[in-house]
Amino acid sequence: MIVIACPGQGSQTPGFLNEWLELPNAREFMQAAGDAAQVDLIAHGTTSDADVIRDTKIAQPLIVSASILAWNALSTRADLSAAGVAGHSVGEFAAASVAGVLDPIDAVRLVGVRGRAMAEAAATVETGMAAVVGGVEEAVLEAIAAAGLTPANRNGGGQIVAAGAVENIAKLADNAPRGSRVIPLQVAGAFHTSYMEAAIPALAAETANVSVADPIRPLWTNADGTLVTSGTDFLNSLVSQIAQPVRWDACMNGFTESGITGLIELAPAGALTGIAKRGLKGIPAVAVKSPADLDAALELLAAA
């Protein structure tokens, strides 16, 4: 089985959308998505600098809409009826669209609400996130707890993301677990922790305004890496997941149990294929960063 992976926040880079907008109907889709999210996605994906697109309320709909755009381009060129899908953090909204749970524009509309609500929650106290790469997992988790932080993303492949107050991030960096590196992330808050609970009501209220369907393809949840059967349950989990840890390690275990033969990461790609090299050793992976990478994805699909 080929697994389609939808990246999370931090994957965006300045100007990454330029080449995608040259594809047929791409600009029209991004305009509609931007209107739904209340963000000028075309401007931010082409001309805005790194500091601007780091803003949570911009980054989240930009990433999700780009993933959906890449999916549209890939799915028009290949039969993907047997593929499964999962998203990392906000990437779960793109995955919901790919799996048929949400209409693409509804998915981006919800992300617009999510991004604004999370930005407001993050503004109340200075928090951040840092990736701890390497080390022994048990020792890393102990060090994160000792620093007063939360393991917000357990990504597998020797990477755990700690989140919490910025002074505690610094404390962890000064006392990195043996054999590990602590790398601050370019995000604006302690996502997937209790700091984000204030963002839940706004997103929960907005879910009443969208239609939901059960998934049409295998879909794994960040909550525990299991397969989703109910679209309504998945939508509810997208709301609660704002303040709960991402278990991408469990998702990768789920891919393995389902017989994964390859992984394709949609734009803006790179982070999840990097994790896959360590957490899914021997499984070929393609990062679709630009339209030029679609050919490599098609080759992987043909070989599956």
mmCIF file of N, CA and C in Angstrom, residues 200-296:
data_model
loop_
_atom_site.group_PDB
_atom_site.id
_atom_site.type_symbol
_atom_site.label_atom_id
_atom_site.label_comp_id
_atom_site.label_asym_id
_atom_site.label_seq_id
_atom_site.Cartn_x
_atom_site.Cartn_y
_atom_site.Cartn_z
ATOM 1 N N ILE A 200 -9.987 25.462 21.391
ATOM 2 C CA ILE A 200 -10.924 24.388 21.047
ATOM 3 C C ILE A 200 -12.350 24.891 20.787
ATOM 4 N N PRO A 201 -12.934 25.743 21.632
ATOM 5 C CA PRO A 201 -14.338 26.123 21.417
ATOM 6 C C PRO A 201 -14.634 26.732 20.050
ATOM 7 N N ALA A 202 -13.752 27.592 19.544
ATOM 8 C CA ALA A 202 -14.000 28.240 18.252
ATOM 9 C C ALA A 202 -14.044 27.214 17.124
ATOM 10 N N LEU A 203 -13.106 26.271 17.124
ATOM 11 C CA LEU A 203 -13.092 25.251 16.080
ATOM 12 C C LEU A 203 -14.284 24.313 16.234
ATOM 13 N N ALA A 204 -14.601 23.941 17.455
ATOM 14 C CA ALA A 204 -15.747 23.058 17.688
ATOM 15 C C ALA A 204 -17.030 23.686 17.160
ATOM 16 N N ALA A 205 -17.204 24.967 17.391
ATOM 17 C CA ALA A 205 -18.407 25.651 16.926
ATOM 18 C C ALA A 205 -18.481 25.661 15.398
ATOM 19 N N GLU A 206 -17.354 25.847 14.734
ATOM 20 C CA GLU A 206 -17.338 25.932 13.275
ATOM 21 C C GLU A 206 -17.621 24.586 12.618
ATOM 22 N N THR A 207 -17.331 23.476 13.290
ATOM 23 C CA THR A 207 -17.577 22.159 12.691
ATOM 24 C C THR A 207 -19.061 21.930 12.422
ATOM 25 N N ALA A 208 -19.924 22.661 13.108
ATOM 26 C CA ALA A 208 -21.363 22.522 12.870
ATOM 27 C C ALA A 208 -21.764 23.026 11.493
ATOM 28 N N ASN A 209 -20.883 23.767 10.836
ATOM 29 C CA ASN A 209 -21.201 24.384 9.551
ATOM 30 C C ASN A 209 -20.648 23.627 8.352
ATOM 31 N N VAL A 210 -20.123 22.412 8.578
ATOM 32 C CA VAL A 210 -19.577 21.626 7.469
ATOM 33 C C VAL A 210 -20.252 20.264 7.407
ATOM 34 N N SER A 211 -20.240 19.699 6.201
ATOM 35 C CA SER A 211 -20.743 18.337 6.013
ATOM 36 C C SER A 211 -19.597 17.358 6.185
ATOM 37 N N VAL A 212 -19.909 16.189 6.689
ATOM 38 C CA VAL A 212 -18.875 15.191 6.947
ATOM 39 C C VAL A 212 -19.326 13.829 6.408
ATOM 40 N N ALA A 213 -18.376 13.044 5.904
ATOM 41 C CA ALA A 213 -18.656 11.708 5.381
ATOM 42 C C ALA A 213 -17.626 10.735 5.934
ATOM 43 N N ASP A 214 -17.940 9.455 5.898
ATOM 44 C CA ASP A 214 -16.976 8.445 6.328
ATOM 45 C C ASP A 214 -15.856 8.339 5.292
ATOM 46 N N PRO A 215 -14.643 7.969 5.715
ATOM 47 C CA PRO A 215 -13.511 7.930 4.777
ATOM 48 C C PRO A 215 -13.698 6.907 3.669
ATOM 49 N N ILE A 216 -13.228 7.266 2.484
ATOM 50 C CA ILE A 216 -13.319 6.376 1.320
ATOM 51 C C ILE A 216 -12.033 5.603 1.100
ATOM 52 N N ARG A 217 -11.034 5.847 1.936
ATOM 53 C CA ARG A 217 -9.751 5.150 1.839
ATOM 54 C C ARG A 217 -9.190 5.005 3.252
ATOM 55 N N PRO A 218 -8.208 4.126 3.468
ATOM 56 C CA PRO A 218 -7.607 4.007 4.806
ATOM 57 C C PRO A 218 -7.100 5.351 5.306
ATOM 58 N N LEU A 219 -7.458 5.698 6.539
ATOM 59 C CA LEU A 219 -7.117 6.984 7.142
ATOM 60 C C LEU A 219 -6.710 6.733 8.579
ATOM 61 N N TRP A 220 -5.487 7.148 8.921
ATOM 62 C CA TRP A 220 -4.985 6.951 10.274
ATOM 63 C C TRP A 220 -5.097 8.240 11.075
ATOM 64 N N THR A 221 -5.341 8.119 12.366
ATOM 65 C CA THR A 221 -5.470 9.274 13.228
ATOM 66 C C THR A 221 -4.220 9.527 14.051
ATOM 67 N N ASN A 222 -3.872 10.790 14.230
ATOM 68 C CA ASN A 222 -2.746 11.184 15.081
ATOM 69 C C ASN A 222 -2.958 10.828 16.542
ATOM 70 N N ALA A 223 -4.207 10.637 16.941
ATOM 71 C CA ALA A 223 -4.494 10.400 18.356
ATOM 72 C C ALA A 223 -3.791 9.155 18.871
ATOM 73 N N ASP A 224 -3.870 8.055 18.078
ATOM 74 C CA ASP A 224 -3.256 6.806 18.534
ATOM 75 C C ASP A 224 -2.777 5.916 17.390
ATOM 76 N N GLY A 225 -2.816 6.424 16.164
ATOM 77 C CA GLY A 225 -2.318 5.663 15.030
ATOM 78 C C GLY A 225 -3.244 4.600 14.502
ATOM 79 N N THR A 226 -4.497 4.584 14.953
ATOM 80 C CA THR A 226 -5.441 3.567 14.472
ATOM 81 C C THR A 226 -6.150 4.052 13.213
ATOM 82 N N LEU A 227 -6.777 3.115 12.512
ATOM 83 C CA LEU A 227 -7.549 3.442 11.324
ATOM 84 C C LEU A 227 -8.901 4.027 11.714
ATOM 85 N N VAL A 228 -9.329 5.011 10.962
ATOM 86 C CA VAL A 228 -10.588 5.703 11.215
ATOM 87 C C VAL A 228 -11.688 5.075 10.366
ATOM 88 N N THR A 229 -12.855 4.863 10.948
ATOM 89 C CA THR A 229 -13.998 4.355 10.189
ATOM 90 C C THR A 229 -15.146 5.352 10.144
ATOM 91 N N SER A 230 -15.202 6.253 11.107
ATOM 92 C CA SER A 230 -16.283 7.225 11.192
ATOM 93 C C SER A 230 -15.769 8.630 10.896
ATOM 94 N N GLY A 231 -16.371 9.285 9.890
ATOM 95 C CA GLY A 231 -15.987 10.655 9.594
ATOM 96 C C GLY A 231 -16.315 11.611 10.721
ATOM 97 N N THR A 232 -17.452 11.383 11.366
ATOM 98 C CA THR A 232 -17.844 12.244 12.482
ATOM 99 C C THR A 232 -16.856 12.131 13.636
ATOM 100 N N ASP A 233 -16.440 10.908 13.932
ATOM 101 C CA ASP A 233 -15.465 10.711 15.011
ATOM 102 C C ASP A 233 -14.143 11.385 14.665
ATOM 103 N N PHE A 234 -13.753 11.301 13.392
ATOM 104 C CA PHE A 234 -12.487 11.919 12.990
ATOM 105 C C PHE A 234 -12.570 13.432 13.104
ATOM 106 N N LEU A 235 -13.696 14.003 12.703
ATOM 107 C CA LEU A 235 -13.862 15.448 12.819
ATOM 108 C C LEU A 235 -13.776 15.885 14.279
ATOM 109 N N ASN A 236 -14.391 15.112 15.158
ATOM 110 C CA ASN A 236 -14.314 15.433 16.593
ATOM 111 C C ASN A 236 -12.879 15.352 17.092
ATOM 112 N N SER A 237 -12.135 14.373 16.574
ATOM 113 C CA SER A 237 -10.734 14.230 17.007
ATOM 114 C C SER A 237 -9.879 15.385 16.496
ATOM 115 N N LEU A 238 -10.228 15.955 15.335
ATOM 116 C CA LEU A 238 -9.492 17.105 14.822
ATOM 117 C C LEU A 238 -9.615 18.304 15.764
ATOM 118 N N VAL A 239 -10.747 18.377 16.445
ATOM 119 C CA VAL A 239 -10.957 19.456 17.405
ATOM 120 C C VAL A 239 -10.149 19.202 18.672
ATOM 121 N N SER A 240 -10.305 18.041 19.262
ATOM 122 C CA SER A 240 -9.624 17.744 20.530
ATOM 123 C C SER A 240 -8.117 17.660 20.366
ATOM 124 N N GLN A 241 -7.664 17.297 19.148
ATOM 125 C CA GLN A 241 -6.237 17.079 18.916
ATOM 126 C C GLN A 241 -5.414 18.357 19.048
ATOM 127 N N ILE A 242 -6.072 19.514 19.009
ATOM 128 C CA ILE A 242 -5.370 20.776 19.194
ATOM 129 C C ILE A 242 -4.544 20.770 20.477
ATOM 130 N N ALA A 243 -5.085 20.156 21.520
ATOM 131 C CA ALA A 243 -4.435 20.198 22.834
ATOM 132 C C ALA A 243 -3.924 18.837 23.278
ATOM 133 N N GLN A 244 -3.800 17.897 22.349
ATOM 134 C CA GLN A 244 -3.311 16.557 22.677
ATOM 135 C C GLN A 244 -2.100 16.201 21.828
ATOM 136 N N PRO A 245 -1.217 15.344 22.327
ATOM 137 C CA PRO A 245 0.004 15.004 21.589
ATOM 138 C C PRO A 245 -0.273 14.329 20.252
ATOM 139 N N VAL A 246 0.594 14.577 19.294
ATOM 140 C CA VAL A 246 0.571 13.912 17.994
ATOM 141 C C VAL A 246 1.396 12.628 18.098
ATOM 142 N N ARG A 247 0.785 11.490 17.745
ATOM 143 C CA ARG A 247 1.493 10.218 17.801
ATOM 144 C C ARG A 247 1.788 9.737 16.380
ATOM 145 N N TRP A 248 2.712 10.450 15.730
ATOM 146 C CA TRP A 248 3.109 10.030 14.385
ATOM 147 C C TRP A 248 3.850 8.708 14.428
ATOM 148 N N ASP A 249 4.514 8.423 15.545
ATOM 149 C CA ASP A 249 5.165 7.120 15.683
ATOM 150 C C ASP A 249 4.141 5.999 15.603
ATOM 151 N N ALA A 250 2.987 6.199 16.235
ATOM 152 C CA ALA A 250 1.930 5.190 16.191
ATOM 153 C C ALA A 250 1.329 5.091 14.790
ATOM 154 N N CYS A 251 1.236 6.228 14.102
ATOM 155 C CA CYS A 251 0.760 6.196 12.710
ATOM 156 C C CYS A 251 1.691 5.349 11.842
ATOM 157 N N MET A 252 2.998 5.532 11.997
ATOM 158 C CA MET A 252 3.946 4.746 11.198
ATOM 159 C C MET A 252 3.847 3.266 11.538
ATOM 160 N N ASN A 253 3.601 2.948 12.796
ATOM 161 C CA ASN A 253 3.365 1.548 13.157
ATOM 162 C C ASN A 253 2.129 1.031 12.432
ATOM 163 N N GLY A 254 1.100 1.874 12.349
ATOM 164 C CA GLY A 254 -0.112 1.492 11.632
ATOM 165 C C GLY A 254 0.143 1.277 10.153
ATOM 166 N N PHE A 255 0.981 2.126 9.556
ATOM 167 C CA PHE A 255 1.324 1.932 8.141
ATOM 168 C C PHE A 255 1.980 0.568 7.942
ATOM 169 N N THR A 256 2.905 0.242 8.836
ATOM 170 C CA THR A 256 3.632 -1.029 8.724
ATOM 171 C C THR A 256 2.682 -2.211 8.851
ATOM 172 N N GLU A 257 1.782 -2.137 9.806
ATOM 173 C CA GLU A 257 0.815 -3.222 10.006
ATOM 174 C C GLU A 257 -0.098 -3.401 8.801
ATOM 175 N N SER A 258 -0.338 -2.319 8.062
ATOM 176 C CA SER A 258 -1.209 -2.385 6.884
ATOM 177 C C SER A 258 -0.451 -2.731 5.605
ATOM 178 N N GLY A 259 0.863 -2.937 5.720
ATOM 179 C CA GLY A 259 1.654 -3.366 4.571
ATOM 180 C C GLY A 259 2.103 -2.252 3.655
ATOM 181 N N ILE A 260 2.566 -1.149 4.228
ATOM 182 C CA ILE A 260 3.049 -0.030 3.424
ATOM 183 C C ILE A 260 4.180 -0.471 2.500
ATOM 184 N N THR A 261 4.118 -0.012 1.237
ATOM 185 C CA THR A 261 5.181 -0.299 0.271
ATOM 186 C C THR A 261 5.887 0.969 -0.198
ATOM 187 N N GLY A 262 5.315 2.132 0.127
ATOM 188 C CA GLY A 262 5.923 3.392 -0.252
ATOM 189 C C GLY A 262 5.159 4.544 0.373
ATOM 190 N N LEU A 263 5.838 5.688 0.528
ATOM 191 C CA LEU A 263 5.221 6.867 1.110
ATOM 192 C C LEU A 263 5.442 8.064 0.198
ATOM 193 N N ILE A 264 4.379 8.812 -0.046
ATOM 194 C CA ILE A 264 4.451 10.038 -0.844
ATOM 195 C C ILE A 264 4.005 11.183 0.044
ATOM 196 N N GLU A 265 4.901 12.143 0.277
ATOM 197 C CA GLU A 265 4.557 13.302 1.084
ATOM 198 C C GLU A 265 4.173 14.462 0.174
ATOM 199 N N LEU A 266 2.988 15.016 0.410
ATOM 200 C CA LEU A 266 2.497 16.124 -0.388
ATOM 201 C C LEU A 266 3.160 17.432 0.028
ATOM 202 N N ALA A 267 3.085 18.415 -0.861
ATOM 203 C CA ALA A 267 3.674 19.730 -0.587
ATOM 204 C C ALA A 267 3.027 20.381 0.632
ATOM 205 N N PRO A 268 3.783 21.225 1.360
ATOM 206 C CA PRO A 268 5.222 21.506 1.237
ATOM 207 C C PRO A 268 6.027 20.407 1.932
ATOM 208 N N ALA A 269 6.598 19.531 1.157
ATOM 209 C CA ALA A 269 7.129 18.257 1.651
ATOM 210 C C ALA A 269 8.562 18.336 2.155
ATOM 211 N N GLY A 270 8.963 17.284 2.859
ATOM 212 C CA GLY A 270 10.341 17.118 3.315
ATOM 213 C C GLY A 270 10.456 16.573 4.716
ATOM 214 N N ALA A 271 9.680 17.106 5.654
ATOM 215 C CA ALA A 271 9.817 16.707 7.053
ATOM 216 C C ALA A 271 9.417 15.254 7.284
ATOM 217 N N LEU A 272 8.290 14.832 6.716
ATOM 218 C CA LEU A 272 7.792 13.478 6.990
ATOM 219 C C LEU A 272 8.586 12.421 6.234
ATOM 220 N N THR A 273 9.096 12.750 5.045
ATOM 221 C CA THR A 273 9.964 11.792 4.362
ATOM 222 C C THR A 273 11.277 11.643 5.123
ATOM 223 N N GLY A 274 11.727 12.732 5.748
ATOM 224 C CA GLY A 274 12.936 12.640 6.576
ATOM 225 C C GLY A 274 12.735 11.713 7.759
ATOM 226 N N ILE A 275 11.592 11.823 8.411
ATOM 227 C CA ILE A 275 11.282 10.932 9.530
ATOM 228 C C ILE A 275 11.141 9.492 9.040
ATOM 229 N N ALA A 276 10.539 9.318 7.863
ATOM 230 C CA ALA A 276 10.324 7.981 7.322
ATOM 231 C C ALA A 276 11.639 7.252 7.049
ATOM 232 N N LYS A 277 12.670 7.989 6.679
ATOM 233 C CA LYS A 277 13.960 7.346 6.414
ATOM 234 C C LYS A 277 14.494 6.643 7.659
ATOM 235 N N ARG A 278 14.130 7.191 8.830
ATOM 236 C CA ARG A 278 14.581 6.585 10.080
ATOM 237 C C ARG A 278 13.540 5.661 10.692
ATOM 238 N N GLY A 279 12.265 6.032 10.575
ATOM 239 C CA GLY A 279 11.204 5.274 11.225
ATOM 240 C C GLY A 279 10.578 4.203 10.364
ATOM 241 N N LEU A 280 10.769 4.282 9.042
ATOM 242 C CA LEU A 280 10.226 3.276 8.121
ATOM 243 C C LEU A 280 11.360 2.801 7.214
ATOM 244 N N LYS A 281 12.412 2.314 7.831
ATOM 245 C CA LYS A 281 13.612 1.942 7.082
ATOM 246 C C LYS A 281 13.298 0.911 6.006
ATOM 247 N N GLY A 282 13.835 1.172 4.814
ATOM 248 C CA GLY A 282 13.635 0.262 3.693
ATOM 249 C C GLY A 282 12.409 0.577 2.860
ATOM 250 N N ILE A 283 11.568 1.483 3.334
ATOM 251 C CA ILE A 283 10.374 1.867 2.584
ATOM 252 C C ILE A 283 10.697 3.090 1.729
ATOM 253 N N PRO A 284 10.551 2.988 0.411
ATOM 254 C CA PRO A 284 10.863 4.146 -0.434
ATOM 255 C C PRO A 284 9.895 5.298 -0.177
ATOM 256 N N ALA A 285 10.405 6.516 -0.233
ATOM 257 C CA ALA A 285 9.584 7.693 0.039
ATOM 258 C C ALA A 285 9.925 8.798 -0.950
ATOM 259 N N VAL A 286 8.917 9.536 -1.355
ATOM 260 C CA VAL A 286 9.081 10.655 -2.283
ATOM 261 C C VAL A 286 8.484 11.908 -1.660
ATOM 262 N N ALA A 287 9.252 12.980 -1.643
ATOM 263 C CA ALA A 287 8.772 14.274 -1.171
ATOM 264 C C ALA A 287 8.358 15.103 -2.388
ATOM 265 N N VAL A 288 7.076 15.405 -2.498
ATOM 266 C CA VAL A 288 6.574 16.195 -3.622
ATOM 267 C C VAL A 288 6.642 17.667 -3.226
ATOM 268 N N LYS A 289 7.817 18.247 -3.399
ATOM 269 C CA LYS A 289 8.037 19.648 -3.034
ATOM 270 C C LYS A 289 7.573 20.602 -4.116
ATOM 271 N N SER A 290 7.674 20.168 -5.369
ATOM 272 C CA SER A 290 7.280 20.995 -6.507
ATOM 273 C C SER A 290 6.633 20.088 -7.549
ATOM 274 N N PRO A 291 5.967 20.670 -8.557
ATOM 275 C CA PRO A 291 5.370 19.836 -9.600
ATOM 276 C C PRO A 291 6.376 18.921 -10.294
ATOM 277 N N ALA A 292 7.641 19.305 -10.311
ATOM 278 C CA ALA A 292 8.654 18.464 -10.948
ATOM 279 C C ALA A 292 8.804 17.124 -10.236
ATOM 280 N N ASP A 293 8.406 17.066 -8.965
ATOM 281 C CA ASP A 293 8.530 15.825 -8.194
ATOM 282 C C ASP A 293 7.380 14.860 -8.448
ATOM 283 N N LEU A 294 6.358 15.282 -9.167
ATOM 284 C CA LEU A 294 5.226 14.404 -9.439
ATOM 285 C C LEU A 294 5.654 13.178 -10.235
ATOM 286 N N ASP A 295 6.629 13.323 -11.127
ATOM 287 C CA ASP A 295 7.097 12.181 -11.917
ATOM 288 C C ASP A 295 7.683 11.100 -11.015
ATOM 289 N N ALA A 296 8.453 11.502 -10.004
ATOM 290 C CA ALA A 296 9.020 10.516 -9.081
ATOM 291 C C ALA A 296 7.925 9.825 -8.290
#
